[in-house]
Structures are given as C-alpha cells and as structure tokens.
Backbone as numpy.savetxt, mean C-alpha at the origin, in Angstrom:
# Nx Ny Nz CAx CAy CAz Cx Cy Cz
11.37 -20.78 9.05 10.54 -19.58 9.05 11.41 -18.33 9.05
11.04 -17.48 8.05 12.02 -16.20 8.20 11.72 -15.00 9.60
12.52 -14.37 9.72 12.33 -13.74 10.83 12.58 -12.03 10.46
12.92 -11.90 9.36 13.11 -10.65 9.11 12.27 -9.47 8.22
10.96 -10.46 8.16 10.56 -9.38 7.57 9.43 -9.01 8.37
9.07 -7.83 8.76 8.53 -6.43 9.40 7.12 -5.94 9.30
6.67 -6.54 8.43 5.58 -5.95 8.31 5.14 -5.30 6.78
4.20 -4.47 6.42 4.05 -4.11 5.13 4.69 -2.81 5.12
5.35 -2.60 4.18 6.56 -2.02 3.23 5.13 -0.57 2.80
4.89 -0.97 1.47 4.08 0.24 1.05 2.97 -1.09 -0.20
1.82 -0.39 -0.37 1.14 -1.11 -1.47 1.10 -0.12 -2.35
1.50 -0.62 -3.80 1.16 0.03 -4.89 0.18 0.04 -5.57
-0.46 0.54 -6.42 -1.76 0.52 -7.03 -2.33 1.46 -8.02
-3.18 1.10 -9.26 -3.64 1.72 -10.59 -4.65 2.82 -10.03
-4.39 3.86 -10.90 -4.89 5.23 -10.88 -5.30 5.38 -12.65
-6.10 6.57 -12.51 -6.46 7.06 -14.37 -6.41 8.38 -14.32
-6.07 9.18 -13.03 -6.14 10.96 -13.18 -4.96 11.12 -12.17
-3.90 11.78 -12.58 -2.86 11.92 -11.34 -2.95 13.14 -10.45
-4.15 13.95 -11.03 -4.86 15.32 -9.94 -5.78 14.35 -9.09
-6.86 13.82 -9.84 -7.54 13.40 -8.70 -7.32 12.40 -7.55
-6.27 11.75 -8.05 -5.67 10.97 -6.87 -4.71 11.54 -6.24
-4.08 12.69 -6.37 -3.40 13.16 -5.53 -4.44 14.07 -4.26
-5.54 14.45 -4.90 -6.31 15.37 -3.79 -7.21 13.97 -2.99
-7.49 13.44 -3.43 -7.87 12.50 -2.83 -7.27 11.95 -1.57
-5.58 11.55 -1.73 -5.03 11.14 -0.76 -4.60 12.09 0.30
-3.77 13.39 -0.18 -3.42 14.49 0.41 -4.85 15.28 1.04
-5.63 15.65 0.34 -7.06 16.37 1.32 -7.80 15.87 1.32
-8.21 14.93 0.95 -9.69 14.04 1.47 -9.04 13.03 2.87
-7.71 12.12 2.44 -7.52 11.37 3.85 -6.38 12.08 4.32
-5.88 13.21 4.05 -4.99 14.14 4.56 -3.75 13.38 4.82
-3.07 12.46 4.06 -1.60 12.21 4.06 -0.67 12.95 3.22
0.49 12.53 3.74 1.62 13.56 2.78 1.57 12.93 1.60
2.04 13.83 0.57 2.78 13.23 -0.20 4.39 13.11 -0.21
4.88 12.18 -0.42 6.22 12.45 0.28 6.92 11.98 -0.86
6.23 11.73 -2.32 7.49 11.42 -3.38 6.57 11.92 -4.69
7.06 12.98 -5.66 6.35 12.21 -6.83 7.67 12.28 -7.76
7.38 10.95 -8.72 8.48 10.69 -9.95 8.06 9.82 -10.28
8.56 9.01 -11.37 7.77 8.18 -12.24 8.35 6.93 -12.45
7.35 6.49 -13.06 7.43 4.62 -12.78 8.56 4.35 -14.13
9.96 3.86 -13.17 10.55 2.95 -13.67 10.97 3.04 -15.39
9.83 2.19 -15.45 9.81 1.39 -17.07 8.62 2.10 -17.92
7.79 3.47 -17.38 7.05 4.09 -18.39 7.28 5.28 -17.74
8.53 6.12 -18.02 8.41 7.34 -17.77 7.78 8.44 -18.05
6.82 8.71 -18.50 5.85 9.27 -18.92 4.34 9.34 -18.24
5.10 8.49 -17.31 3.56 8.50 -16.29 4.29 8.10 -14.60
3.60 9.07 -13.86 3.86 9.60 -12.64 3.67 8.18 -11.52
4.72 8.23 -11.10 5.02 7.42 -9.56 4.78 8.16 -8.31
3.52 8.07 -8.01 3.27 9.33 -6.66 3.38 8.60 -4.93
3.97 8.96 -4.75 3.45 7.77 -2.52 3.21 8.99 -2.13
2.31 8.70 -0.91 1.56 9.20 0.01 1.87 8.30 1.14
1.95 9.34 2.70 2.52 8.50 3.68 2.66 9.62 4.90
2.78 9.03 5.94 3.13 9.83 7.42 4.15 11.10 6.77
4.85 11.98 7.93 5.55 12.62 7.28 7.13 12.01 6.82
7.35 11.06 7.34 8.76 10.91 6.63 8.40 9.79 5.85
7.32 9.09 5.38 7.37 8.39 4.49 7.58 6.59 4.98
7.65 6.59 6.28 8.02 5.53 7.18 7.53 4.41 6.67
8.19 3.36 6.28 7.52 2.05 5.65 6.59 1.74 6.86
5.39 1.00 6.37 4.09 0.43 7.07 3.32 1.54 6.58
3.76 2.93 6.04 2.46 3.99 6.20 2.57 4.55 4.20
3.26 3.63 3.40 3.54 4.10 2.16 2.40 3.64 0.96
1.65 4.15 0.55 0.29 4.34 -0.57 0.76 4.86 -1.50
1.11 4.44 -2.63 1.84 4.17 -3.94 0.68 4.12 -5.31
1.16 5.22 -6.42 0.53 4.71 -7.26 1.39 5.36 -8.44
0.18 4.59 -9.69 0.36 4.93 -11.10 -0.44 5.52 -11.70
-0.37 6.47 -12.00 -1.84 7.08 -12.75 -1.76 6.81 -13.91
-2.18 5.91 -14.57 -1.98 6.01 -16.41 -3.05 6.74 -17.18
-3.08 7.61 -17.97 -3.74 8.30 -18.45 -5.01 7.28 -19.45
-6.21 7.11 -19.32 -7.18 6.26 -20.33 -7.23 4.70 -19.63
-6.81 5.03 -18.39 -6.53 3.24 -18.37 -8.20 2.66 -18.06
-8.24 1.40 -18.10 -9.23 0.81 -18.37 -9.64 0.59 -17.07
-10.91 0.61 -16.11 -11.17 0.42 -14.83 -10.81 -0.99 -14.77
-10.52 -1.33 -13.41 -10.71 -2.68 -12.74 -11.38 -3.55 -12.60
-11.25 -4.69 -13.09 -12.28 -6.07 -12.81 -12.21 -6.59 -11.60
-12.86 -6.43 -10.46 -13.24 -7.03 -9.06 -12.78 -8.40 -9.04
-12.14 -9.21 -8.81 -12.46 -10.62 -8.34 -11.15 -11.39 -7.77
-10.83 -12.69 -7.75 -9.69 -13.45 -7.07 -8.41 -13.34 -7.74
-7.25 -13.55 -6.49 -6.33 -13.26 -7.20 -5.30 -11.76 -6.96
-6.27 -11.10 -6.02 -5.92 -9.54 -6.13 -6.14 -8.98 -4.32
-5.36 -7.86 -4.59 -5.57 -7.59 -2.94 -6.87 -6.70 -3.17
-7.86 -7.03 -2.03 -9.33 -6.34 -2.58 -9.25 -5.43 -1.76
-9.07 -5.15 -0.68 -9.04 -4.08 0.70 -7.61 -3.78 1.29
-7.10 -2.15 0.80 -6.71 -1.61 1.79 -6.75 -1.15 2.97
-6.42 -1.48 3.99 -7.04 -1.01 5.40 -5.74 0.01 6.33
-6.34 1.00 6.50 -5.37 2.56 7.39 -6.05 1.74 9.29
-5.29 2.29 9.47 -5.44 2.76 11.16 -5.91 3.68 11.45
-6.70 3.84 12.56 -7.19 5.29 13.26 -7.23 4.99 14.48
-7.33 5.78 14.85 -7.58 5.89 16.92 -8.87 4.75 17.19
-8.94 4.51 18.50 -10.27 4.26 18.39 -10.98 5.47 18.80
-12.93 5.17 18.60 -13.23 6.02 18.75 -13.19 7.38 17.66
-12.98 6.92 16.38 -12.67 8.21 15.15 -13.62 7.76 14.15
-14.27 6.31 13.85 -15.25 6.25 13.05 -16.31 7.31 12.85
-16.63 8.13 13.48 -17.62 8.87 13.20 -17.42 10.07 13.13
-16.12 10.56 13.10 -15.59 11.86 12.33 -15.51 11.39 10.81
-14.72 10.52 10.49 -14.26 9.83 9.47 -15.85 9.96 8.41
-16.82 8.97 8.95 -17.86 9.27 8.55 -18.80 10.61 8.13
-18.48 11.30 9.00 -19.31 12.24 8.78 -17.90 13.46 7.53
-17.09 13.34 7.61 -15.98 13.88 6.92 -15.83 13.00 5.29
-16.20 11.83 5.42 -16.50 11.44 4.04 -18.01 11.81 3.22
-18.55 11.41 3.91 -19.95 12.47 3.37 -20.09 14.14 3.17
-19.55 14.70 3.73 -19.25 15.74 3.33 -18.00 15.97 1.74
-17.69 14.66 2.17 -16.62 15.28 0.78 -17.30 14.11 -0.55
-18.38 13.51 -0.47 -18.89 12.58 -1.25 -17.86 11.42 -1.51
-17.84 11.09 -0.93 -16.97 9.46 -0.99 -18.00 8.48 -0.50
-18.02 7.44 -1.63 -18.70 6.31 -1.25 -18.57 5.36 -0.24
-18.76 5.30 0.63 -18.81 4.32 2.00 -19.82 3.72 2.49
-19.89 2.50 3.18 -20.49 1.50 3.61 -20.82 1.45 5.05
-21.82 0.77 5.75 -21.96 1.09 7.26 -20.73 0.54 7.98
-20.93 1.28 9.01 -19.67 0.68 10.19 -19.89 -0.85 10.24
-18.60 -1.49 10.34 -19.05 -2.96 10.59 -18.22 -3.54 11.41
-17.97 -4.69 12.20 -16.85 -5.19 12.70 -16.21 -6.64 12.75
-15.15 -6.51 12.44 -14.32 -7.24 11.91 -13.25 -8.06 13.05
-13.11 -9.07 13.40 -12.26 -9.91 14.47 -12.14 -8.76 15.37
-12.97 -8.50 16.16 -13.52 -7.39 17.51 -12.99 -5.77 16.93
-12.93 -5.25 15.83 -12.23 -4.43 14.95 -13.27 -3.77 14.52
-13.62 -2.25 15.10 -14.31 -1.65 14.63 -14.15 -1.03 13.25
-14.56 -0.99 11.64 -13.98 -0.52 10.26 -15.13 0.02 9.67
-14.61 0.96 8.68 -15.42 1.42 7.87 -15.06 1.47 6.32
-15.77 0.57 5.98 -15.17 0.33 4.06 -15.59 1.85 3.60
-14.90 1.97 2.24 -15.33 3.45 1.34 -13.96 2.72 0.63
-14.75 3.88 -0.70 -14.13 3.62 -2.26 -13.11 4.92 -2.41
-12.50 4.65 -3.35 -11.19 5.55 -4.00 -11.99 6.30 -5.18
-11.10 6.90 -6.04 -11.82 7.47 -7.02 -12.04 6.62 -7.94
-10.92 6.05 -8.06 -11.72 4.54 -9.34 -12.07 3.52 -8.74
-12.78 3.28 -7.79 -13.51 2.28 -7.17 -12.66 1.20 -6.11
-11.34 1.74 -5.80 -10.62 1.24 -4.78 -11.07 0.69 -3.78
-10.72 -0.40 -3.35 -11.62 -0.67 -1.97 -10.55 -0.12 -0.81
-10.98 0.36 0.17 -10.23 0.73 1.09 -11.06 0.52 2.36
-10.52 0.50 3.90 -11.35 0.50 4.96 -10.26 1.16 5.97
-10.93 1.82 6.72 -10.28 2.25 8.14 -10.77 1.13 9.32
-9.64 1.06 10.11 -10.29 0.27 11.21 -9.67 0.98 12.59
-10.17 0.88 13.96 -9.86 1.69 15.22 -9.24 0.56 15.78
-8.12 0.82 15.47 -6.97 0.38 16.41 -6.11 1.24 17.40
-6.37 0.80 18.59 -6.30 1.47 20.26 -4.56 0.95 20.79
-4.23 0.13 19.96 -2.85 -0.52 19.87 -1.75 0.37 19.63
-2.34 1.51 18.53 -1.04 1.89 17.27 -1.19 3.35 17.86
0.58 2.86 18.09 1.33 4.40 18.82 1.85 5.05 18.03
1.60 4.94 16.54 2.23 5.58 15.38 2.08 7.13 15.44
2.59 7.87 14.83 2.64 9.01 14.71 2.08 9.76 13.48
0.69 10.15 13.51 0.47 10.63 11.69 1.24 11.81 11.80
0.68 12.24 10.37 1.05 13.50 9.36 0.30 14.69 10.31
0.47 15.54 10.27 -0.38 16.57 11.01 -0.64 17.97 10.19
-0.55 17.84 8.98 -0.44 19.07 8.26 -1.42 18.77 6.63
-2.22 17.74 7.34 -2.73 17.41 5.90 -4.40 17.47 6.24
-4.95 18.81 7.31 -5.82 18.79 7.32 -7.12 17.71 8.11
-6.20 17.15 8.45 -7.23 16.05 9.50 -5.99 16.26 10.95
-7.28 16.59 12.21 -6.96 16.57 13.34 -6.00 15.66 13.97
-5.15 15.62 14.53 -3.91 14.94 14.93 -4.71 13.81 15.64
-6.01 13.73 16.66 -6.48 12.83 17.19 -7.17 11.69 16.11
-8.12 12.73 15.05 -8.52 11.63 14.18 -7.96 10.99 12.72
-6.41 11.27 12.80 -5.73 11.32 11.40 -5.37 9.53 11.32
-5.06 9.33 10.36 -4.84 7.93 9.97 -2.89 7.83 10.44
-3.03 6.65 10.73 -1.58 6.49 11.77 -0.46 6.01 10.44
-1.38 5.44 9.51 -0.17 3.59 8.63 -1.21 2.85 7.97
-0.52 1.61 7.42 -1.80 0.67 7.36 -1.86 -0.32 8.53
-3.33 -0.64 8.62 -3.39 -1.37 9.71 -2.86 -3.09 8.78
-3.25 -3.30 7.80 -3.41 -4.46 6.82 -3.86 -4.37 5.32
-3.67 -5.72 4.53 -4.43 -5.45 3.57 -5.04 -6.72 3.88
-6.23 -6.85 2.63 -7.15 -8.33 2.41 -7.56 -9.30 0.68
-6.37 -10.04 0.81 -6.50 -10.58 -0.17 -7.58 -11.12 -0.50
-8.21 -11.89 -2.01 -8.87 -12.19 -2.09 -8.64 -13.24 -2.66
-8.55 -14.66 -2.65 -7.94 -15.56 -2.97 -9.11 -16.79 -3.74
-8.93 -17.69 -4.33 -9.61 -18.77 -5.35 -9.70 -19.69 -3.93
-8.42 -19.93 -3.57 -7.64 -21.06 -2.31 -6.79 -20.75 -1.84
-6.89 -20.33 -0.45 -5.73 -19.25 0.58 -4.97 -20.26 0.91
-4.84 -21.69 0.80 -4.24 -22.79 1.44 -2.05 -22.94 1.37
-2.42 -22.33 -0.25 -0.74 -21.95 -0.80 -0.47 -21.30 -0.06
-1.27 -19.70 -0.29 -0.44 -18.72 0.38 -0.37 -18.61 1.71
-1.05 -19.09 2.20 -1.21 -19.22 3.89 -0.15 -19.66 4.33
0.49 -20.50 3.74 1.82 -21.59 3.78 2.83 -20.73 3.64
2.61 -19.92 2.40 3.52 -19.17 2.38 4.10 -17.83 3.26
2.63 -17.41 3.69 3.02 -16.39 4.72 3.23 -16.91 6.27
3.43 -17.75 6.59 3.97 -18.54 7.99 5.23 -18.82 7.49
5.67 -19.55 6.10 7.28 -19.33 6.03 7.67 -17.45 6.43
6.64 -16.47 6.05 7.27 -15.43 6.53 7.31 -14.80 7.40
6.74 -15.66 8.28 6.87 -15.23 9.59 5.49 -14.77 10.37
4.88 -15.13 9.35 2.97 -14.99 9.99 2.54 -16.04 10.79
1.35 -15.74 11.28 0.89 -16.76 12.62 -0.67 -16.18 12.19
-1.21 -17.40 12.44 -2.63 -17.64 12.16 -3.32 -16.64 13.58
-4.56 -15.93 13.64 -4.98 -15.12 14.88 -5.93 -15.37 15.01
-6.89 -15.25 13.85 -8.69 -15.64 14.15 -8.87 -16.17 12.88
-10.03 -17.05 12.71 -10.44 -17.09 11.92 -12.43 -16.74 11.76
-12.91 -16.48 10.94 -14.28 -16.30 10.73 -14.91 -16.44 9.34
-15.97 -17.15 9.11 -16.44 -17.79 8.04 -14.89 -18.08 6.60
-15.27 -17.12 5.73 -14.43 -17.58 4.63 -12.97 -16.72 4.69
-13.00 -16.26 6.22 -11.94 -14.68 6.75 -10.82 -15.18 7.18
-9.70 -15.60 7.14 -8.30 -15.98 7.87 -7.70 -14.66 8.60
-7.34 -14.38 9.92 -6.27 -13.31 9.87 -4.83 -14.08 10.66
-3.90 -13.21 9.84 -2.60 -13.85 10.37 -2.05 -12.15 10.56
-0.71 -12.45 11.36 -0.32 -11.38 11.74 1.14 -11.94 12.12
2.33 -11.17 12.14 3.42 -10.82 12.37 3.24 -10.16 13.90
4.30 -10.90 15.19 4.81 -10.60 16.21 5.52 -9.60 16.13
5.64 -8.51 17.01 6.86 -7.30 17.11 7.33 -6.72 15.94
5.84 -6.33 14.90 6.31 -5.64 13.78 6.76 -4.10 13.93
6.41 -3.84 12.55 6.40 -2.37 12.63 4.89 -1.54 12.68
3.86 -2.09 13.18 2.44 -1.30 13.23 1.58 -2.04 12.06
2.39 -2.32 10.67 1.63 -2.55 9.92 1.40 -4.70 9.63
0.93 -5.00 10.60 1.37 -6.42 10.77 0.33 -7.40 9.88
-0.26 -7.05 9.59 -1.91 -7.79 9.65 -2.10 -8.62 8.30
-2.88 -9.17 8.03 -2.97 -9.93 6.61 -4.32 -10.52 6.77
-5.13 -10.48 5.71 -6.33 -11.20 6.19 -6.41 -11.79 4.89
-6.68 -13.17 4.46 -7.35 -13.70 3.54 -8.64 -14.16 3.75
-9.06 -14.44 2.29 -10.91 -14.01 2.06 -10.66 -15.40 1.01
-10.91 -16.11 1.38 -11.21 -17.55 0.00 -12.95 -17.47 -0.68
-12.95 -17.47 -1.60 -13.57 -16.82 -2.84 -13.87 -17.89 -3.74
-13.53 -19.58 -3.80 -13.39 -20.62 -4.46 -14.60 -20.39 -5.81
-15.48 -19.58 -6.03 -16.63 -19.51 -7.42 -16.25 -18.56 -7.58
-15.69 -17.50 -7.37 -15.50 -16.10 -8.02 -14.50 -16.22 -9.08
-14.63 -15.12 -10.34 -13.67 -15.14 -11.20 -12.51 -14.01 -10.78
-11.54 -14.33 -11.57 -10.35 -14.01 -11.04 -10.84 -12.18 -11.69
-9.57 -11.48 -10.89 -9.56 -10.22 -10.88 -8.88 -9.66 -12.79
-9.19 -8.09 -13.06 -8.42 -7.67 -13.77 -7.96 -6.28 -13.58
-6.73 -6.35 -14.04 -6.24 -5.27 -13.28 -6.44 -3.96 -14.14
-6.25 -3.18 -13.36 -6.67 -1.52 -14.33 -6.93 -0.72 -13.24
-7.67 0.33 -12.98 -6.99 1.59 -12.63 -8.05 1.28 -11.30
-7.65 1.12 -10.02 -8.58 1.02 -9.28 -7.88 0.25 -8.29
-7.33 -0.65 -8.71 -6.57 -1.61 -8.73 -5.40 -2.34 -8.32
-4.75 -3.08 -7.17 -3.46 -3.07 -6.40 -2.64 -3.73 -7.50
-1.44 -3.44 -7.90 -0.54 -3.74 -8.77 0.57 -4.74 -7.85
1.00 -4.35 -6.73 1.35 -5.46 -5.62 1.71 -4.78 -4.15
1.75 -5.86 -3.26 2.32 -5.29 -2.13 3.17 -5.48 -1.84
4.03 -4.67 -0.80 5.21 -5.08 -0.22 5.63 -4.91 0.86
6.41 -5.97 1.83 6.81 -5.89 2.95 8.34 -5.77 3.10
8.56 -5.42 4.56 9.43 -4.51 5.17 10.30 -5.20 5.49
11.80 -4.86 4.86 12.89 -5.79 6.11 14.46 -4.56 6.07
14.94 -4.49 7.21 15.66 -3.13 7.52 16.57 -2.90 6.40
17.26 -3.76 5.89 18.40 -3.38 4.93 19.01 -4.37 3.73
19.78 -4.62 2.91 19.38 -4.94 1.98 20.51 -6.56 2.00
21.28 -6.91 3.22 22.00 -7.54 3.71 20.51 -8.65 4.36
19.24 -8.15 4.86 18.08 -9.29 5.68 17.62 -9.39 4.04
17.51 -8.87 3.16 16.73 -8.78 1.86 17.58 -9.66 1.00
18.64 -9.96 0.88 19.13 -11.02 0.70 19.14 -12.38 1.28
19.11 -12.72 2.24 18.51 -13.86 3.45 17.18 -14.25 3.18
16.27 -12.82 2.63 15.36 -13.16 2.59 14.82 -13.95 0.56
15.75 -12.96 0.17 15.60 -13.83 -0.96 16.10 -15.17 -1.41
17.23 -15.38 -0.69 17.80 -16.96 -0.66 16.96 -17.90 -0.03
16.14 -17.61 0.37 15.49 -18.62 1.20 14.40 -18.51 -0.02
13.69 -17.81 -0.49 12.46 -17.96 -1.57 12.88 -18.81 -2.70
14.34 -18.46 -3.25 14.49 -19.07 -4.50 14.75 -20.64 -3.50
15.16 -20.78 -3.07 15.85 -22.25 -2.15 14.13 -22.74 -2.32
13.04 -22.36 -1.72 11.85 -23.00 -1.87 11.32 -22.96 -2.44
11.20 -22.65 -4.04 11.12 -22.83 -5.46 10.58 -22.01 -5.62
10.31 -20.52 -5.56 9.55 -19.24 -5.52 10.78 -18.87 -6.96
10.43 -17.85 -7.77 11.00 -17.30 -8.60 11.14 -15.72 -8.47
12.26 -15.81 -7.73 12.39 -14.01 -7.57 13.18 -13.48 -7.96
13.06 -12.01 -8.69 13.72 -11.51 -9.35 15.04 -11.07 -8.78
15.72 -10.58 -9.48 17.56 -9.94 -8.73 16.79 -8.91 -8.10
17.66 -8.29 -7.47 17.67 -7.22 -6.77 17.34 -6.01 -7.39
16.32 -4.85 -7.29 16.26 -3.94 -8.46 15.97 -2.71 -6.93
16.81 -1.68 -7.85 17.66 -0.46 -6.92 16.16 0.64 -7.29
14.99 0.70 -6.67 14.11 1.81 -7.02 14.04 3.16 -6.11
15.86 3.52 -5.75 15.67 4.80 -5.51 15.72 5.04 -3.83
14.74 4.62 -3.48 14.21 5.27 -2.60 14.30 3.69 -1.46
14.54 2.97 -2.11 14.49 1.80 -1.35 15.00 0.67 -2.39
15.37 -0.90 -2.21 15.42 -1.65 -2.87 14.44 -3.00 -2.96
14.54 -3.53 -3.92 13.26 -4.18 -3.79 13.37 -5.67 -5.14
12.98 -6.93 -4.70 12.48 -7.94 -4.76 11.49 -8.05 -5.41
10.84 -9.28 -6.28 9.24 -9.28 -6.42 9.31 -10.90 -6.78
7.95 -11.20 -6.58 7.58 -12.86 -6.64 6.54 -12.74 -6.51
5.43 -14.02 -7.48 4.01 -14.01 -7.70 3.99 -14.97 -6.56
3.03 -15.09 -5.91 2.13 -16.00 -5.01 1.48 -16.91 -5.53
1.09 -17.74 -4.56 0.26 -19.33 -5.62 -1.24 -18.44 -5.74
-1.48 -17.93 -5.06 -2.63 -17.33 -5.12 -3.13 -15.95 -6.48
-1.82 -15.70 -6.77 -1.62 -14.69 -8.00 -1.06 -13.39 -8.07
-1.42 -12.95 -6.48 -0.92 -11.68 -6.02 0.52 -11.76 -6.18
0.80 -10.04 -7.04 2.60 -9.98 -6.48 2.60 -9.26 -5.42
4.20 -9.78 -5.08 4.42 -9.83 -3.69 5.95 -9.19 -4.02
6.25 -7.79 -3.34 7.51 -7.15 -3.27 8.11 -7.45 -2.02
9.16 -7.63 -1.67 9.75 -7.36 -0.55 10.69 -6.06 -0.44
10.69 -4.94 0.11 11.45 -3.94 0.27 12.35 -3.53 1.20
13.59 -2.54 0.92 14.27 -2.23 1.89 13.89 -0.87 2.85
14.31 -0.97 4.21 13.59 0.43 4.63 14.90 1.46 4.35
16.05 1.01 3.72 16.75 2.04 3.73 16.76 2.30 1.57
17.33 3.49 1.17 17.69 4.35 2.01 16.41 5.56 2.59
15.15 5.33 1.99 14.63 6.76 2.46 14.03 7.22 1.12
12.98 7.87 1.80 12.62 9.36 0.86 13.28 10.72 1.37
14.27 10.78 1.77 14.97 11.94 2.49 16.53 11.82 1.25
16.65 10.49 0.76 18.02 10.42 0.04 18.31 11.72 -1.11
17.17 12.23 -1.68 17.20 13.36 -2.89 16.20 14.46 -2.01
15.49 14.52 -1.12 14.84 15.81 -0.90 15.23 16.03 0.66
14.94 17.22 1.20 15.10 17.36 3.13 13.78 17.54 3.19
13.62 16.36 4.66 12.02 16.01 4.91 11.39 17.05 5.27
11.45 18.38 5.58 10.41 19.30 5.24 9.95 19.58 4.31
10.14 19.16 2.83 10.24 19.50 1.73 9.62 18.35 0.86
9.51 17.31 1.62 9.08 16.27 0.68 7.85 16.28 -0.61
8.19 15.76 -1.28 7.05 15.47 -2.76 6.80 16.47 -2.95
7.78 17.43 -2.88 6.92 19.37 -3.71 7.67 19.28 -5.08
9.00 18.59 -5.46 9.94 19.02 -6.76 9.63 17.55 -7.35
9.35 17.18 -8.53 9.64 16.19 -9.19 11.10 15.54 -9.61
10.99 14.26 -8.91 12.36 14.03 -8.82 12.34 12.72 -9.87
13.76 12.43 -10.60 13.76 11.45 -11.83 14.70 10.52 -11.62
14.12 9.45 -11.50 15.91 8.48 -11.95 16.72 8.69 -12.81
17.84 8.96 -12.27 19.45 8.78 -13.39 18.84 8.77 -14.56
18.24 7.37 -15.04 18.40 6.79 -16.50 17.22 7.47 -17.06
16.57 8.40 -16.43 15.46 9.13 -17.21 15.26 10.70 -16.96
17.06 11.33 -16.29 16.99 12.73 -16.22 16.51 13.54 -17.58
17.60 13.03 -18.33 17.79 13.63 -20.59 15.94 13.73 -20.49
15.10 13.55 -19.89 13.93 13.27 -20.48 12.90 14.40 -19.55
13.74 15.29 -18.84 12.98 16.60 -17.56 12.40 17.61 -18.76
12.95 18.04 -19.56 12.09 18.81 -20.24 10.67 18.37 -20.57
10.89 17.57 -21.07 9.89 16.76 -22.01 8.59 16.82 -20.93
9.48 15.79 -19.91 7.85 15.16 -18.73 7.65 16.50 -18.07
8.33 17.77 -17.89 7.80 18.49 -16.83 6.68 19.22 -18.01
6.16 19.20 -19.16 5.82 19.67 -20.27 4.27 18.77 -20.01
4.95 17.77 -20.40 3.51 16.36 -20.77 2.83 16.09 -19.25
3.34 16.09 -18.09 2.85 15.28 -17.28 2.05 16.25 -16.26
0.44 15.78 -16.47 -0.02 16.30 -15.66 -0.09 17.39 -14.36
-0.22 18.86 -14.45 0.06 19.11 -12.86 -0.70 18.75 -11.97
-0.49 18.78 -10.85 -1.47 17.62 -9.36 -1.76 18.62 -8.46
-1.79 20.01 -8.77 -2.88 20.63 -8.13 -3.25 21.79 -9.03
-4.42 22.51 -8.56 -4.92 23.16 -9.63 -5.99 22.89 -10.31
C-alpha cells in the first residue's frame, strides 16, 4: 500500500466561455484565481485554476475553456460531483446566495451524516458543498464571500463508475480505507491527509458511459510532496501493470497520469514547485503567464484569447 500520497492535488475540467467561468468561480463561489495560462498541447486556449490564496493543493479547480465545445454527456466512467468544504452551519447562506445569483441547485440533503448542497456550473457541472466542522483550512478572503461562510478546499470528489470493484482495489493500493458504505455509495478516505481526503464511488452497472465536453472533469489529481515520493509512487503503478506516463514538468507542479479500470484519468501531482514560481502571491493570476515552448506565440494569444473580465 502506498503511503505517500495526500490527498487530492487539484481536478481539472471542460469549460466553453473563459469569462463565464472565470466569474463564476472568482464571484459567484468567491475563490482566487491564482493562475491563468494555457493548456500545454493547445495553446490557444486558456488554462485557468482557481483556489485558496496560495493555490494550496487540496483547494485547486482547474479548467479549459474551449471555445464551441460540445456540452457533456452525463454517465459512467467520469467523476460526476465535485464537492468544496464549508463550515458547518453555512448551508443556508450558500443557499440563499445562489439564488440570488441564479444558479441551479437542489435541496439540502445528507450524505454519510454530511450535511450538502448539490448546484450546477455554467455548463451543467455537477458540484456540491458539504459542512464539514473538521476542516481547519484557511479560505481566500478577498473573493467576496464572508471569511465564516467561504469555501475552505475540496472536501472530495464522486465518481461514477459501471463497477467500483477495480478501482476500489485500486484506491486502497493508494492508501484509501473503506468508511461507510450506503446503497450504491462507497466512501473511502485517506488517514492524516491534507483536508482534501475523501472519495466516494457511486456504481451505476445500467447506465451508459459518460462523454466528455464542456461541463465535464477531464481528470483528477492527487497530492504527494515532491517529485522524489512521485517517483515511488510511479514505480509501484507501472510494477502493478498500470500504464503511466514519464514524468511531464507542467510548470507549476509535476505530474503523472494513468486511466483507471473504471475509465477515469487519474493524475498524480507534485506540491512543489508552486504557483508563486513565476508570480509573488499577492499578485497571483492577474498577468498571463506562458510556458517556455509557447512564449514566440504572446503576441498572437494576448490578441485571440478571450479577456475574463469585462
């Protein structure tokens, strides 16, 4: 069983407007933005995270906005629910603060003694808050939501699986432990993480599988301190016949990837070096920042690429 990995890293995920998902995250759930630059392998379209103020892995909300992209197909295979932290006792600011800003949400409900409240993204994201009385995290405090009722991290996400039986297996090699279970609901969780411990699978065995598009989790990823446990941790995946990629340097952290039996990709990330490595954390996500291999190309994108407020 591995022992080094931490908890969830950051989840990434499909967007179709890179204004409206930036106001969305920054003033509707009032997180920072603490990076924008662009994805990798389509420079031409914006890599934005949203997160506490320094960007602290467990609290990192990642996306892609592709311009025209095609909405999301619901089903197995895919992480269906993002879930934030709040105080307890904040559901009903939350509530009454999403109705005011028209966001689609669902009644309070509760979940393994877990008070939550589902609501949608702009392209139909599933997301939920839940009141966790546990998490000593520290939010953002400048993004317009009250320091008592601001979102801390993620509390978890919730896969949605055909047959959780693989991956279940697989997440106890990583260090997960089974906690409750309820009807078709598994939760497992990580000992002495970093806040963001949680995992819940949802087995789904008649549902059709998911498609991905703008709405949509592209993968998640969990946390391990440096890139010396991220090696340990990848020798042990390929050793148990997992297929993971080399090591790929994204900047701001390093990072791993491997599909699950279940379908979901699965990143593993480093917490070093930072979103502080190119900006000073008072300053975060205000300048568009570029990888090396796609500076020659600043004219161009500061031209084409969407501005995100305004």
């Amino acid at each position: 069983m591995l022992t080094q990995i931490k908890g969830l890293h950051h989840v990434t995920s499909m967007a179709a407007d890179a204004r409206q998902n930036n106001d969305f995250f920054t003033h509707k759930l009032g997180l920072r933005r603490v990076k924008q630059t662009v994805n990798f392998d389509a420079p031409d379209v914006y890599h934005l995270y949203y997160a506490d103020e320094f960007g602290t892995p467990g609290s990192v909300m990642t996306y892609f906005p592709f311009p025209n992209i095609g909405a999301a197909r619901q089903g197995v295979g895919e992480v269906g629910t993002t879930v934030f932290s709040v105080p307890e006792g904040t559901l009903p600011y939350w509530q009454q603060r999403f109705a005011e800003q028209g966001i689609t949400l669902a009644a309070p409900e509760e979940r393994f003694g877990q008070k939550r409240l589902k609501f949608s993204g702009p392209d139909g994201d599933g997301f939920a808050l839940v009141e966790d009385k546990n998490d000593i995290r520290a939010p953002w405090l400048k993004g317009g939501v009250p320091g008592d009722e601001a979102i801390r991290g993620f509390h978890s996400v919730s896969l949605r699986l055909k047959d959780g039986g693989a991956t279940e297996e697989l997440l106890k090699f990583m260090g997960y432990e089974e906690v409750d279970r309820s009807g078709s609901m598994l939760r497992m969780a990580l000992k002495d993480g970093n806040g963001a411990e949680v995992i819940d699978i949802e087995t789904l065995p008649t549902a059709a599988f998911a498609g991905l598009g703008a709405g949509s989790v592209h993968h998640v990823a969990f946390a391990v301190e440096d890139r010396a446990k991220q090696l340990e941790v990848r020798k042990a995946l390929v050793d148990t016949g997992y297929q993971v990629t080399p090591v790929i340097d994204r900047d701001y952290f390093w990072a791993i990837y491997f599909r699950t039996p279940g379908g979901v990709l699965f990143e593993v990330s480093t917490n070093e070096p930072g979103f502080n490595r190119d900006e000073d954390t008072a300053h975060l996500g205000e300048a568009l920042k570029l990888p090396a291999q796609h500076q020659h190309l600043r004219p161009y994108l500061e031209k084409h690429l969407q501005p995100l407020e305004g």
